[in-house]
Short mmCIF file of C-alpha atoms in Angstrom, two decimals:
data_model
loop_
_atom_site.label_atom_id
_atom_site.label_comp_id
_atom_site.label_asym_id
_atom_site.label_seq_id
_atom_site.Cartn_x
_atom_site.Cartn_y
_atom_site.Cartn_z
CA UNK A 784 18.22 -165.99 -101.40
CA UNK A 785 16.26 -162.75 -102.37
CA UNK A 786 12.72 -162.76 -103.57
CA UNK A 787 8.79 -163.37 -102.67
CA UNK A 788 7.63 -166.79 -102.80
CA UNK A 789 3.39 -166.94 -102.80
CA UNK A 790 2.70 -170.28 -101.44
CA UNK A 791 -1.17 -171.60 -100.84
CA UNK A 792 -1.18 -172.42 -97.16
CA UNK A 793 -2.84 -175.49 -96.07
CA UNK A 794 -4.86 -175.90 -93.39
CA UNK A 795 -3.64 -177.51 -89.63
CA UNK A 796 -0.11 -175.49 -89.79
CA UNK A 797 0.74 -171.94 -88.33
CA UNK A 798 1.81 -169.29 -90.23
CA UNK A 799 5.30 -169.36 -88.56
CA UNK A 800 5.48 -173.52 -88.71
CA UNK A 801 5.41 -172.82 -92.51
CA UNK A 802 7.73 -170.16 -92.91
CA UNK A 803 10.34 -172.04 -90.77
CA UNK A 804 9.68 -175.53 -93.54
CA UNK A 805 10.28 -172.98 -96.11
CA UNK A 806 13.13 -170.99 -94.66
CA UNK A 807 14.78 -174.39 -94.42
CA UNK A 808 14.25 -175.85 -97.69
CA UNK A 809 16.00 -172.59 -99.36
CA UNK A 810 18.67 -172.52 -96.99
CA UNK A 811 17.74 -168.89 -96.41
CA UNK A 812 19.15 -166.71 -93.51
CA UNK A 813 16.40 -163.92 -93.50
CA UNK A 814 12.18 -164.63 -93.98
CA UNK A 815 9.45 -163.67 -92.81
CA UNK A 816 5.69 -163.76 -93.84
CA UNK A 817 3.35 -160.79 -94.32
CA UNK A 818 0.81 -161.58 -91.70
CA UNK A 819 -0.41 -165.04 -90.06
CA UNK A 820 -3.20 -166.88 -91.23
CA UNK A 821 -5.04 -168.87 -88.02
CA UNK A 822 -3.78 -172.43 -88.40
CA UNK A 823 -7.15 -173.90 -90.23
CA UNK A 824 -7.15 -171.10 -92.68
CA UNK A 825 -6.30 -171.84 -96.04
CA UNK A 826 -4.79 -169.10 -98.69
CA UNK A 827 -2.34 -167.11 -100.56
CA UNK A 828 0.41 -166.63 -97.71
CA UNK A 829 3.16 -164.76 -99.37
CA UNK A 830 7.25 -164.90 -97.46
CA UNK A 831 9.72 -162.57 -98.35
CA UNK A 832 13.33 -163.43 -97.96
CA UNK A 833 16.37 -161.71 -98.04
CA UNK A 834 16.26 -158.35 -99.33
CA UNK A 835 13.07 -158.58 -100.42
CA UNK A 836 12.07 -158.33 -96.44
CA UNK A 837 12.47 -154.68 -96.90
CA UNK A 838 8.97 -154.26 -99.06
CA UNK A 839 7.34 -156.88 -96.69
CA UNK A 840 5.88 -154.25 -94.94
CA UNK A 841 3.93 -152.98 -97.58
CA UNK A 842 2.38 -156.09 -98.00
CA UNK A 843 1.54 -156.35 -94.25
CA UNK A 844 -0.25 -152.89 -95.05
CA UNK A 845 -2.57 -154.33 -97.39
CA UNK A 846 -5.88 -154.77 -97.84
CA UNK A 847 -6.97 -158.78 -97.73
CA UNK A 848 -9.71 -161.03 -98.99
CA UNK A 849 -11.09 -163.77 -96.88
CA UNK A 850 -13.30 -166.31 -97.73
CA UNK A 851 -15.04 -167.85 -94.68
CA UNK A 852 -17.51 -169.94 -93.89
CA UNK A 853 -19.18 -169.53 -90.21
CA UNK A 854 -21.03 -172.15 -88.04
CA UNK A 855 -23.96 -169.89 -86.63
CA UNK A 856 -25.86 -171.04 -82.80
CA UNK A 857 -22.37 -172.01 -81.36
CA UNK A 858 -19.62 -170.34 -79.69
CA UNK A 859 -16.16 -171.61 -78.86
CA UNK A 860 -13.21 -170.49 -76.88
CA UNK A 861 -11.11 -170.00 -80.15
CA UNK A 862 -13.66 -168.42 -82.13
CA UNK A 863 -13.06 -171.32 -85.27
CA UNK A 864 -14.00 -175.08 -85.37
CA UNK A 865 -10.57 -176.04 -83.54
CA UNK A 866 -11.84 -174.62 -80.25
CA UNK A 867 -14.53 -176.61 -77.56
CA UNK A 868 -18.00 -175.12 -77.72
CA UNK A 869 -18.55 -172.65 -74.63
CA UNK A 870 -21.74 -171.57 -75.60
CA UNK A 871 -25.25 -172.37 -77.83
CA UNK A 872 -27.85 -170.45 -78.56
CA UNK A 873 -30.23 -170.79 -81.59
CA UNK A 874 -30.09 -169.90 -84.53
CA UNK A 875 -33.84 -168.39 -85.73
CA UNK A 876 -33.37 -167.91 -89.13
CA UNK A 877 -33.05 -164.46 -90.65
CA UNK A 878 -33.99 -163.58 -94.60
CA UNK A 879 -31.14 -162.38 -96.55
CA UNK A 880 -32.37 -159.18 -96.57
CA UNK A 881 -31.58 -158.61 -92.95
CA UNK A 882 -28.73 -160.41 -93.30
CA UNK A 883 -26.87 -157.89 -95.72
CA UNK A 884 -28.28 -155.21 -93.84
CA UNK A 885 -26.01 -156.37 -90.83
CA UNK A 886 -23.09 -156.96 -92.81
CA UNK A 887 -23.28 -153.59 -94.24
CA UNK A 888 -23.60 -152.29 -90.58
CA UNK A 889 -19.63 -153.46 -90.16
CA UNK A 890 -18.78 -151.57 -93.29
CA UNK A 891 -16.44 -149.05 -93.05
CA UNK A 892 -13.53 -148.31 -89.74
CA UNK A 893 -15.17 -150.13 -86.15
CA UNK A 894 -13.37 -150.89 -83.32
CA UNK A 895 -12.70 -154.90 -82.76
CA UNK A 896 -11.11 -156.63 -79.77
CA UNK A 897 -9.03 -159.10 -80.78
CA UNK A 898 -9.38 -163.00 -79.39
CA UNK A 899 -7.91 -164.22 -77.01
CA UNK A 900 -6.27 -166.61 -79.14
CA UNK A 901 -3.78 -164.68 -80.78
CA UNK A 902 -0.39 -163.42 -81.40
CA UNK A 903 -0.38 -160.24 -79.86
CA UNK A 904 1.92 -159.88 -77.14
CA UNK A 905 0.61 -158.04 -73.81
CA UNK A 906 3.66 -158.04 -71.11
CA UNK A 907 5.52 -159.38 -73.44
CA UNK A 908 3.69 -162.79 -73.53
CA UNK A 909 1.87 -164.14 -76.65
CA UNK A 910 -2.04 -163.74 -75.45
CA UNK A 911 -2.98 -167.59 -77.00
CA UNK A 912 0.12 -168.55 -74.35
CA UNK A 913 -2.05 -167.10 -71.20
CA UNK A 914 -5.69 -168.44 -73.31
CA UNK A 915 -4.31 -172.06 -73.10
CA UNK A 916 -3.32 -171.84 -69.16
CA UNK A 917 -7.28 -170.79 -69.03
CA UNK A 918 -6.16 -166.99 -68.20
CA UNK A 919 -8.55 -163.98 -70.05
CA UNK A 920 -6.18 -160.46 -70.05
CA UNK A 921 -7.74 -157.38 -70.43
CA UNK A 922 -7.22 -156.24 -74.20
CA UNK A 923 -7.89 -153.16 -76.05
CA UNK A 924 -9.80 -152.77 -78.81
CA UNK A 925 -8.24 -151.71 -82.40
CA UNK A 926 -9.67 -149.61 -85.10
CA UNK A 927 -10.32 -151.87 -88.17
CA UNK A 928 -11.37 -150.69 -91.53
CA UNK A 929 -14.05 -153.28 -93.43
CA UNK A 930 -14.09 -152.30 -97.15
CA UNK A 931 -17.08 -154.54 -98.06
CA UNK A 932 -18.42 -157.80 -96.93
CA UNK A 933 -20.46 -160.18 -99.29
CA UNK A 934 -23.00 -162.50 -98.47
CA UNK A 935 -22.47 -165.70 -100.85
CA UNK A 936 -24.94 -168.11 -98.98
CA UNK A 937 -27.06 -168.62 -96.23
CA UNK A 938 -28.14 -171.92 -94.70
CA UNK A 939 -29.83 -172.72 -91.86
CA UNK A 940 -27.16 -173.24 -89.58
CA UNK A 941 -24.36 -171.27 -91.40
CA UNK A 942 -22.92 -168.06 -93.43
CA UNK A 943 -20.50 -167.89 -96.21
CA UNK A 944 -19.01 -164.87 -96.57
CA UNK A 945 -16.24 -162.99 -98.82
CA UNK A 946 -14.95 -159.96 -96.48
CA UNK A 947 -12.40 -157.36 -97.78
CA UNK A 948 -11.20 -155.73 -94.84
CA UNK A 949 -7.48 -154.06 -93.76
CA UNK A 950 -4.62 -155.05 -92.13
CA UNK A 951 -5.30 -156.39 -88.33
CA UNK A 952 -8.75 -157.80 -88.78
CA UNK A 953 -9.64 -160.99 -87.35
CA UNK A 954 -11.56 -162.46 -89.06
CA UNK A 955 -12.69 -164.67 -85.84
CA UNK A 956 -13.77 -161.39 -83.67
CA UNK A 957 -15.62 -160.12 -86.99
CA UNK A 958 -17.83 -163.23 -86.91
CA UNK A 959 -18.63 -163.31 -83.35
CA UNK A 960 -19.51 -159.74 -83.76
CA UNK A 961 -21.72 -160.56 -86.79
CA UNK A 962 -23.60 -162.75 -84.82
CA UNK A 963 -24.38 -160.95 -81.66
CA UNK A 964 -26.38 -158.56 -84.38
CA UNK A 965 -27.65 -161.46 -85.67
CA UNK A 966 -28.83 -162.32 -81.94
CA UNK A 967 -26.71 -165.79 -81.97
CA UNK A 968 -23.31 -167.01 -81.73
CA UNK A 969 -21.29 -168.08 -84.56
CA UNK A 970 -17.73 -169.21 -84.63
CA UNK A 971 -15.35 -169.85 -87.94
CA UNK A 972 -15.90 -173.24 -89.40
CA UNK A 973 -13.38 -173.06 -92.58
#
């Protein structure tokens, strides 16, 4: 089997758990996706098999579009609504004005750490492997590059935002970051 198949992800399954269903169904010796979605993320996750694994990397080179929604006053040890809350502080609401003005602040290449809970291997060892046991390991940050980030709504106790952003983003870290401007915590919610 050579080709892409797009399919629309749905939320509660890893990237991986997904490809393997898939890989299975077409019988297919060789697949692999073009980046991980976090397991409650939803979206366009596209698997190449065969010789089409070959372009796959410039697909994982891409720019993406995410469409998030974050819980603002709360933190949690996952950084999205499938992690325990570690941390509250309120919320005071801001004006959209001030708002977009922090959003624009991310604009453009920052360094991010990445979470904890992820698949980036340090020692060899998947980092979301030593978060479960409890364990934090020293990271480094990465260079990110944020094309634009939209504001869509604002709510009292939340922010929906569209972010176009390069390859290696989280999306999680992004938020948390968000909010520390916005003096608060915040953590993914869909």
């Amino acid at each position: 089997v050579d080709g892409i198949v797009l399919l629309d992800k749905p939320t509660n399954i890893t990237s991986n758990k997904l490809l393997q269903k898939v890989k299975f169904i077409f019988n297919a010796k060789k697949a692999g996706h073009t980046g991980s979605l976090d397991p409650i993320a939803t979206g366009a996750l596209p698997i190449c098999f065969g010789e089409a694994t070959k372009v796959s990397k410039y697909l994982i080179e891409s720019s993406k579009t995410y469409h998030v929604v974050a819980k603002l006053g709360e933190k949690t040890n996952t950084g999205d609504s499938d992690g325990i809350i570690t941390e509250k502080k309120a919320f005071t609401q801001t004006n959209t004005e001030r708002c977009e003005s922090i959003l624009k602040s991310f604009i453009g290449e920052t360094e991010q750490m990445p979470p904890m809970f992820s698949a980036i291997k340090v020692d060899g060892v998947r980092l979301y492997k030593q978060a479960r046991k409890g364990l934090i390991i020293p990271r480094k940050k990465r260079t990110i590059n944020i094309h634009n980030i939209y504001l869509k709504n604002l709510f009292f106790d939340s922010m929906e935002l569209v972010i176009h952003c390069g390859k290696g983003t989280y999306i999680r870290s992004l938020i948390e970051d968000i909010a520390a401007k916005l003096e608060t915590f915040a953590h993914v919610k869909k």
